[in-house]
Amino acid sequence: PHFDCSGKLALIHNGIVDNYEELGKKIRGHKLLGQTDSEIIVHLIERELTKTQNLLSAVKKVAKMTTGFNAFVVIHQDYPYLVAAKTGSPLVIGLNPGNNLVSSDVASLLSHTNKVIFLEDNQIARISPDEVRLENFSSVREIKPLVQTINWTAKSASKSGFPHFMLKEIYDQPAVLAKIAESKVKEARQLASSIAKAKNVFAVACGTASYAALAGQYLFACIAGQQVIPAIGSEFYYYDGAIGTRSLCLALSQSGETIDTLQSVSFAKSRGAKTVSLVNVQGSSLDRLSDQTILLAAGPEKAVASTKAFSAKVALLLLTASALKRKIPRAVIEIKQAVRAIRKILSPDYQKYLKKLASGFKHVHSIFILGRGISYPAALEAALKIKEVSYIHAEGFAAGELKHGVIALISQRTPCLVFAPNDETYSDVISGAMEVKARGGLIIGISHKPNPQFDYYLPVADSGNATILGNVVVAQCLAYYLAVARGLDPDMPRNLAKSVTV
């Protein structure tokens, strides 16, 4: 928290105040302890409070001054309530009579309540133990809040006996995927219908979700002959000339609060495009902004590195691509095959081997991951997981690009993960592995069968188009054990946040 000069007023802040330099000129004479935009805001509220003697009014006036994406929560020693204001970053109020709460993330509230209010942009709330009052920045009229019931349980947001949330969420994946195969067919068919009617389709996402979108591009092309264009959220604006009233923007997000994805959806809507989101958090900003939402139903994901949400997105995209060609029954079978494959990966003996493998590679400087076809986005996602939680430099490559420069990175005993599933890419990716091995690299084969080129073999049973799910789970586990072997906390990687809201 940041304090005013008196020490009576405290503020917490999520976001970036773009015009902090201009606002800083208004508080000359105030004693600042640091150099953050947050501290400027608390002193501005202090200044306004001397004029109004009303905490809610003071916070509202200052919030209206700020530009950028922000959320503030303010408390004052002389006022028996909190004030929360939102101009972009997420804010959620948990309703629990006698103990109302405020947070940036609904999962943190579940041990207290599942009744929540999601603040909209330019809204401010006065929160006392037994009452919540909402207003807009532009009015003193009370707004009737929309109270939502979140169907997650407190247990689903706990570690459930696992040492880390990341490992627990990896182990959640068989149940999540089985649920999607059983309950999301109707929604996949509806999404397929929207895609079929669109002139062009963009799958917009960031980070891990963008690799799910890239996997979707392969699934739609191979299964349905349908072009879906993956676009990174921060780059989506540059497709401006191709977005119109017959476009469909398919947004993928775990949190539903990723600012670049939200801005992309708003941009698409401003061009008249239809918007559909695949999102894990009911009531999130993306859920509320989209024309249509399909909830991932993966349960709360608390580790910063996303695991089960990635699998849920890919499974939904597989169902949707299959629906375009009336192949849903086959997709359901494949997802269930992937569930069985993942359960084998999560067996004690398999996990013991992965842990031993990670221990042997914990001091390496770089790890490379090769794949072709849909295994290319799997390679990118595997590299991201390793980078995120173990801080080992990792790169995913399309195996066919090796001789176009990548192979210069290979030196003696460089570990290389190779995805070699039972599909049309198998012989070509094995050929790439041979090239790496000839230059001294160590090959860790992730495949449905052993191969003489593999120095280490990690079996993943064939599950057709859903094989990517089991392959990525192996990489998730390896990343986790690398982090643990290096003495790191895989749940809380340095410099990262769960939701990139600014």
XYZ file of C-alpha atoms in Angstrom:
502
model
C 0.000 0.000 0.000
C 0.929 3.631 -0.522
C 0.154 6.271 2.140
C -0.624 9.958 2.122
C 1.314 12.537 4.185
C -0.867 11.962 7.259
C -0.549 8.175 7.194
C -4.333 7.890 7.537
C -5.068 7.242 3.869
C -3.794 4.128 2.074
C -4.161 2.978 -1.527
C -3.427 -0.173 -3.514
C -3.252 0.067 -7.273
C -3.198 -2.293 -10.259
C -2.362 -0.693 -13.568
C -0.424 2.181 -15.097
C -1.404 5.851 -14.872
C -0.326 7.151 -18.276
C -0.550 10.842 -17.317
C 1.273 10.527 -13.984
C 3.801 13.249 -14.856
C 1.080 15.816 -15.493
C -0.785 14.786 -12.329
C 2.394 14.937 -10.286
C 2.537 18.688 -10.809
C -0.686 19.054 -8.816
C 0.811 17.704 -5.578
C 3.900 19.852 -5.129
C 4.700 20.166 -1.449
C 3.549 16.628 -0.650
C 6.169 14.242 0.686
C 6.714 11.345 -1.734
C 8.618 8.295 -0.527
C 9.199 6.732 -3.932
C 8.756 7.319 -7.657
C 5.647 5.320 -8.551
C 2.515 6.541 -10.279
C 0.542 4.853 -7.460
C 1.947 7.228 -4.863
C 0.910 10.257 -6.908
C -2.680 8.983 -6.882
C -2.863 8.625 -3.102
C -1.607 12.195 -2.605
C -4.101 13.510 -5.163
C -6.886 11.826 -3.172
C -5.465 13.422 -0.011
C -5.639 16.821 -1.702
C -9.221 16.345 -2.888
C -10.294 15.046 0.511
C -9.375 18.370 2.121
C -11.906 20.008 -0.222
C -14.808 17.543 -0.128
C -14.524 15.714 3.204
C -16.059 12.787 1.340
C -13.830 9.813 0.527
C -16.033 8.446 -2.249
C -16.203 11.829 -4.001
C -12.462 12.390 -3.637
C -11.569 9.017 -5.147
C -14.083 9.478 -7.950
C -12.657 12.868 -8.902
C -9.085 11.557 -8.974
C -10.057 8.420 -10.912
C -11.639 10.657 -13.565
C -8.341 12.567 -13.868
C -6.318 9.472 -14.709
C -5.697 7.989 -18.122
C -4.681 4.395 -18.748
C -5.959 1.074 -17.451
C -6.225 1.101 -13.675
C -7.961 -0.167 -10.556
C -7.710 1.518 -7.147
C -8.788 0.449 -3.689
C -8.621 3.082 -0.946
C -9.066 2.966 2.827
C -8.994 5.836 5.350
C -8.715 5.674 9.090
C -11.691 8.027 9.587
C -14.132 6.323 7.185
C -15.836 2.960 7.887
C -15.721 1.729 4.295
C -13.421 0.965 1.363
C -13.639 2.720 -1.980
C -12.829 0.792 -5.174
C -12.632 2.358 -8.648
C -12.070 0.718 -12.053
C -10.887 2.191 -15.351
C -9.645 -0.954 -17.090
C -7.879 -3.349 -14.733
C -10.096 -6.045 -13.167
C -11.953 -5.533 -9.881
C -14.409 -7.961 -8.304
C -16.397 -7.571 -5.083
C -17.198 -10.638 -3.016
C -20.506 -10.489 -1.146
C -20.399 -12.018 2.318
C -22.695 -10.282 4.842
C -20.598 -8.777 7.606
C -17.407 -9.354 5.636
C -17.630 -7.993 2.090
C -14.391 -8.241 0.110
C -12.644 -6.811 -2.936
C -10.051 -8.446 -5.175
C -8.611 -8.443 -8.667
C -9.306 -12.174 -9.104
C -12.422 -14.179 -8.296
C -10.461 -17.306 -7.314
C -9.083 -15.549 -4.231
C -12.619 -14.992 -2.910
C -13.921 -18.542 -3.136
C -12.991 -19.554 0.411
C -15.304 -16.758 1.591
C -18.096 -16.487 -0.993
C -19.195 -17.401 -4.517
C -21.496 -14.342 -4.848
C -19.652 -11.609 -6.723
C -20.046 -8.288 -8.505
C -17.694 -7.511 -11.401
C -17.132 -3.769 -11.673
C -17.411 -2.254 -15.121
C -15.077 0.438 -16.423
C -15.700 3.901 -14.953
C -17.551 2.510 -11.967
C -16.801 3.188 -8.311
C -17.964 1.242 -5.266
C -18.311 2.060 -1.578
C -17.808 -1.180 0.303
C -18.700 -1.569 3.979
C -19.051 -4.856 5.868
C -22.793 -5.118 5.142
C -23.374 -2.894 2.135
C -22.058 -2.237 -1.384
C -23.058 0.895 -3.266
C -22.138 1.372 -6.937
C -22.024 4.595 -8.946
C -20.685 5.733 -12.312
C -17.895 8.303 -12.428
C -20.294 10.726 -14.123
C -23.229 10.453 -11.697
C -24.132 10.175 -8.014
C -27.094 7.961 -8.856
C -26.847 4.468 -7.354
C -26.462 1.593 -9.826
C -28.170 -1.696 -9.136
C -25.336 -4.252 -9.268
C -25.461 -7.504 -11.219
C -24.701 -10.231 -8.684
C -23.268 -13.409 -10.194
C -22.847 -16.845 -8.664
C -19.541 -18.501 -9.515
C -19.839 -22.289 -9.756
C -16.272 -22.970 -8.631
C -15.662 -24.313 -5.126
C -13.101 -23.267 -2.553
C -11.556 -26.734 -2.820
C -11.068 -26.314 -6.564
C -8.975 -23.212 -5.821
C -6.791 -25.013 -3.259
C -3.687 -27.157 -3.740
C -5.579 -30.289 -2.660
C -2.443 -31.808 -1.135
C -0.119 -31.017 -4.052
C 3.080 -29.095 -3.285
C 2.287 -26.443 -5.908
C -0.746 -25.169 -7.788
C 0.996 -25.812 -11.113
C 1.294 -29.537 -10.438
C -2.263 -29.736 -9.137
C -3.552 -27.984 -12.268
C -1.557 -30.331 -14.504
C -3.251 -33.244 -12.734
C -6.672 -31.586 -13.229
C -6.409 -31.986 -16.995
C -7.886 -35.465 -17.510
C -11.072 -34.456 -15.679
C -11.241 -31.109 -17.504
C -10.872 -32.730 -20.923
C -13.368 -35.485 -20.145
C -15.886 -32.821 -19.097
C -15.357 -30.861 -22.314
C -15.874 -33.985 -24.439
C -19.123 -34.693 -22.610
C -20.623 -31.206 -22.188
C -19.350 -28.808 -24.865
C -20.560 -30.436 -28.083
C -23.600 -28.170 -28.483
C -21.534 -25.009 -28.004
C -18.884 -26.280 -30.429
C -21.573 -26.801 -33.062
C -22.904 -23.267 -32.499
C -19.409 -21.823 -32.863
C -18.848 -23.898 -36.008
C -22.022 -22.412 -37.477
C -20.758 -18.884 -36.807
C -17.396 -19.707 -38.375
C -19.047 -21.191 -41.468
C -21.033 -17.974 -42.017
C -18.049 -15.644 -41.625
C -16.047 -14.245 -44.522
C -12.856 -14.476 -42.456
C -12.030 -15.695 -38.963
C -9.324 -14.404 -36.634
C -8.272 -16.300 -33.500
C -6.946 -13.553 -31.218
C -4.924 -14.347 -28.106
C -1.717 -13.690 -26.152
C 0.990 -15.916 -24.692
C -0.050 -19.515 -24.082
C -3.499 -18.808 -25.517
C -1.875 -17.655 -28.769
C -0.258 -21.080 -29.146
C -3.666 -22.689 -28.652
C -4.910 -20.383 -31.420
C -2.024 -21.467 -33.661
C -2.889 -25.107 -32.956
C -6.443 -24.233 -33.935
C -5.224 -22.961 -37.297
C -3.812 -26.426 -38.049
C -6.904 -28.227 -36.743
C -9.340 -26.159 -38.807
C -7.211 -26.501 -41.939
C -6.580 -30.254 -41.640
C -9.985 -31.370 -40.389
C -12.371 -28.895 -42.019
C -10.463 -27.179 -44.816
C -11.302 -23.913 -43.073
C -8.878 -21.012 -42.778
C -8.603 -19.483 -39.315
C -5.981 -16.757 -38.930
C -4.200 -16.690 -35.560
C -3.323 -13.173 -34.402
C -1.396 -12.047 -31.340
C -3.544 -9.549 -29.441
C -0.996 -6.735 -29.538
C -0.625 -7.196 -33.322
C -4.308 -7.462 -34.222
C -4.687 -3.771 -35.077
C -2.458 -4.267 -38.092
C -5.093 -6.493 -39.716
C -7.384 -3.457 -39.901
C -7.959 -3.613 -43.645
C -9.244 -7.201 -43.452
C -11.736 -6.755 -40.583
C -15.336 -5.912 -41.367
C -18.965 -6.741 -40.711
C -18.576 -10.305 -42.024
C -15.516 -11.059 -39.915
C -15.488 -13.218 -36.809
C -13.079 -12.478 -33.966
C -12.553 -15.579 -31.826
C -10.806 -14.497 -28.613
C -8.998 -16.997 -26.378
C -8.084 -16.241 -22.764
C -7.803 -17.967 -19.400
C -8.489 -14.942 -17.203
C -10.652 -12.899 -19.535
C -8.720 -9.830 -18.361
C -5.744 -9.778 -20.749
C -5.684 -6.168 -21.886
C -4.369 -6.750 -25.421
C -7.056 -9.363 -26.044
C -9.778 -7.090 -24.669
C -8.617 -4.200 -26.824
C -8.566 -6.500 -29.860
C -12.164 -7.537 -29.247
C -13.234 -3.910 -28.790
C -11.415 -3.045 -32.021
C -13.151 -5.877 -33.893
C -16.550 -4.793 -32.574
C -15.858 -1.220 -33.682
C -15.394 -2.588 -37.215
C -18.715 -4.449 -37.033
C -17.235 -7.922 -36.568
C -18.925 -10.606 -34.513
C -16.989 -11.623 -31.402
C -16.909 -14.975 -29.619
C -14.693 -15.779 -26.647
C -13.292 -18.997 -25.233
C -12.603 -17.959 -21.638
C -12.254 -19.643 -18.285
C -13.641 -16.980 -15.926
C -17.377 -16.395 -15.851
C -18.198 -12.703 -15.565
C -14.724 -11.594 -16.644
C -14.275 -8.516 -18.821
C -13.915 -10.665 -21.959
C -17.046 -12.642 -21.099
C -19.037 -9.426 -20.712
C -17.579 -7.774 -23.802
C -18.084 -10.620 -26.294
C -21.235 -11.245 -28.304
C -21.030 -14.913 -27.355
C -18.976 -16.809 -24.761
C -18.000 -20.437 -24.390
C -16.704 -21.033 -20.877
C -13.739 -23.399 -20.698
C -15.045 -24.872 -17.423
C -11.499 -25.761 -16.392
C -11.923 -24.529 -12.832
C -9.714 -21.876 -11.233
C -6.152 -21.713 -12.464
C -3.894 -20.050 -9.880
C -0.366 -20.862 -11.056
C 0.968 -18.100 -13.286
C 1.955 -20.580 -16.008
C -1.249 -21.725 -17.695
C -1.683 -25.481 -18.166
C -5.227 -26.824 -18.033
C -6.688 -23.739 -19.724
C -4.421 -24.370 -22.726
C -5.636 -27.963 -22.996
C -9.260 -26.877 -22.640
C -8.931 -24.345 -25.476
C -7.319 -26.856 -27.832
C -9.985 -29.454 -27.042
C -12.773 -26.958 -27.772
C -11.117 -25.941 -31.026
C -10.816 -29.617 -31.996
C -14.528 -30.136 -31.321
C -15.412 -27.024 -33.311
C -13.229 -27.909 -36.305
C -14.770 -31.389 -36.296
C -18.285 -29.944 -36.105
C -17.684 -28.130 -39.398
C -17.303 -31.528 -41.091
C -19.803 -33.405 -38.919
C -17.017 -35.387 -37.294
C -17.880 -34.593 -33.671
C -18.157 -38.271 -32.614
C -14.603 -38.888 -33.821
C -13.311 -35.809 -31.970
C -14.998 -36.944 -28.745
C -13.291 -40.337 -29.087
C -9.923 -38.674 -29.687
C -10.237 -36.415 -26.647
C -11.131 -39.420 -24.506
C -8.104 -41.256 -25.914
C -5.993 -38.239 -24.925
C -7.450 -38.420 -21.417
C -6.245 -42.017 -21.108
C -2.827 -41.066 -22.509
C -2.485 -38.209 -20.013
C -3.419 -40.454 -17.104
C -0.497 -42.710 -18.062
C 1.789 -39.680 -18.205
C 0.637 -38.722 -14.705
C 1.302 -42.212 -13.309
C 3.919 -42.432 -10.507
C 6.544 -44.286 -12.569
C 6.302 -41.885 -15.514
C 6.492 -38.871 -13.191
C 9.483 -40.379 -11.404
C 11.288 -40.704 -14.722
C 10.464 -37.114 -15.719
C 11.709 -35.875 -12.346
C 14.992 -37.774 -12.826
C 15.361 -36.419 -16.357
C 14.796 -32.854 -15.142
C 17.386 -33.305 -12.423
C 19.942 -34.315 -15.050
C 19.272 -31.255 -17.205
C 18.735 -28.607 -14.522
C 22.062 -26.865 -15.217
C 21.849 -26.647 -19.013
C 21.933 -23.225 -20.643
C 19.455 -23.947 -23.438
C 16.817 -26.467 -24.447
C 15.406 -26.655 -27.964
C 12.076 -28.172 -28.967
C 11.257 -29.375 -32.493
C 7.917 -30.128 -34.099
C 6.116 -29.999 -37.413
C 2.478 -29.428 -38.253
C 0.370 -29.121 -35.129
C 3.449 -30.130 -33.128
C 5.007 -26.771 -34.044
C 2.659 -24.806 -31.729
C 3.194 -27.614 -29.197
C 6.943 -26.892 -29.429
C 6.352 -23.170 -28.893
C 4.152 -23.856 -25.866
C 6.652 -26.334 -24.420
C 9.423 -23.749 -24.742
C 7.287 -21.092 -23.072
C 6.536 -23.340 -20.098
C 10.229 -24.136 -19.609
C 11.202 -20.457 -19.885
C 8.421 -19.280 -17.574
C 9.053 -21.498 -14.586
C 12.661 -22.753 -14.807
C 14.306 -19.659 -16.352
C 16.240 -21.918 -18.718
C 16.512 -20.486 -22.208
C 14.201 -22.578 -24.382
C 13.176 -22.188 -28.006
C 10.560 -23.994 -30.053
C 11.162 -24.414 -33.777
C 9.475 -25.807 -36.845
C 11.781 -28.756 -37.512
C 11.946 -28.001 -41.225
C 13.627 -24.685 -40.408
C 16.727 -26.311 -38.910
C 18.974 -25.719 -41.917
C 17.748 -22.149 -42.289
C 19.889 -20.998 -39.365
C 18.580 -22.755 -36.284
C 21.031 -25.640 -36.421
C 23.890 -23.206 -35.715
C 22.669 -23.211 -32.091
C 23.298 -26.932 -31.609
C 26.436 -27.883 -29.701
C 27.638 -30.982 -27.842
C 24.990 -32.416 -25.490
C 22.424 -29.704 -26.200
C 19.095 -31.232 -25.089
C 16.431 -31.212 -27.804
C 12.838 -32.285 -27.233
C 11.375 -33.764 -30.415
C 7.622 -34.192 -30.902
C 7.157 -37.176 -33.223
C 3.474 -38.173 -33.204
C 1.831 -40.803 -35.373
C 0.876 -38.437 -38.194
C 2.161 -37.203 -41.535
C 5.028 -35.330 -39.865
C 6.683 -38.368 -38.273
C 9.359 -39.245 -40.841
C 10.268 -35.611 -41.482
C 10.664 -34.740 -37.818
C 12.793 -37.852 -37.241
C 14.964 -36.672 -40.124
C 15.379 -33.357 -38.292
C 16.294 -35.209 -35.114
C 19.020 -37.044 -37.037
C 20.455 -33.706 -38.158
C 20.574 -32.490 -34.552
C 22.075 -35.720 -33.258
C 24.770 -35.657 -35.933
C 25.928 -32.360 -34.448
C 26.133 -33.658 -30.898
C 22.655 -32.832 -29.629
C 20.819 -35.093 -27.164
C 17.408 -36.181 -28.452
C 14.491 -36.529 -26.027
C 11.794 -38.169 -28.118
C 8.122 -37.624 -27.277
C 6.341 -40.137 -29.448
C 3.957 -43.081 -29.711
C 6.913 -45.438 -30.323
C 10.669 -45.571 -29.614
C 13.194 -44.695 -32.301
C 16.960 -45.347 -32.527
C 17.523 -41.580 -32.759
C 16.124 -41.023 -29.263
C 18.653 -40.787 -26.426
C 15.698 -40.566 -24.048
C 12.177 -41.732 -24.808
C 8.958 -40.307 -23.371
C 5.999 -42.358 -24.635
C 2.666 -40.709 -25.426
C -0.088 -42.926 -26.782
C -1.546 -41.954 -30.155
C -4.896 -40.148 -29.890
C -5.249 -38.817 -33.426
C -5.806 -35.090 -33.675
C -5.836 -34.829 -29.874
C -2.279 -36.180 -29.477
C -1.050 -32.620 -28.987
C -2.798 -32.626 -25.593
C -0.698 -35.475 -24.195
C 2.473 -34.143 -25.798
C 2.080 -30.753 -24.144
C 1.338 -32.327 -20.757
C 4.740 -34.074 -20.906
C 6.376 -30.687 -21.521
C 4.382 -29.080 -18.693
C 5.575 -31.738 -16.263
C 9.177 -31.441 -17.433
C 9.054 -27.652 -16.986
C 7.628 -28.104 -13.493
C 10.317 -30.567 -12.400
C 13.066 -28.396 -13.897
C 11.838 -25.479 -11.780
C 11.698 -27.591 -8.620
C 15.147 -29.100 -9.292
C 16.529 -25.565 -9.596
C 14.988 -24.534 -6.267
C 12.386 -22.223 -7.828
C 8.700 -21.645 -7.095
C 6.876 -22.732 -10.270
C 3.664 -21.023 -9.144
C 5.164 -17.542 -8.969
C 7.803 -16.961 -11.683
C 9.779 -13.751 -11.354
C 8.614 -10.647 -13.227
C 5.305 -12.266 -14.249
C 1.662 -11.854 -13.278
C -1.212 -14.268 -13.785
C -3.259 -11.761 -15.807
C -1.491 -9.233 -18.023
C -3.868 -6.361 -17.398
C -1.647 -3.433 -18.410
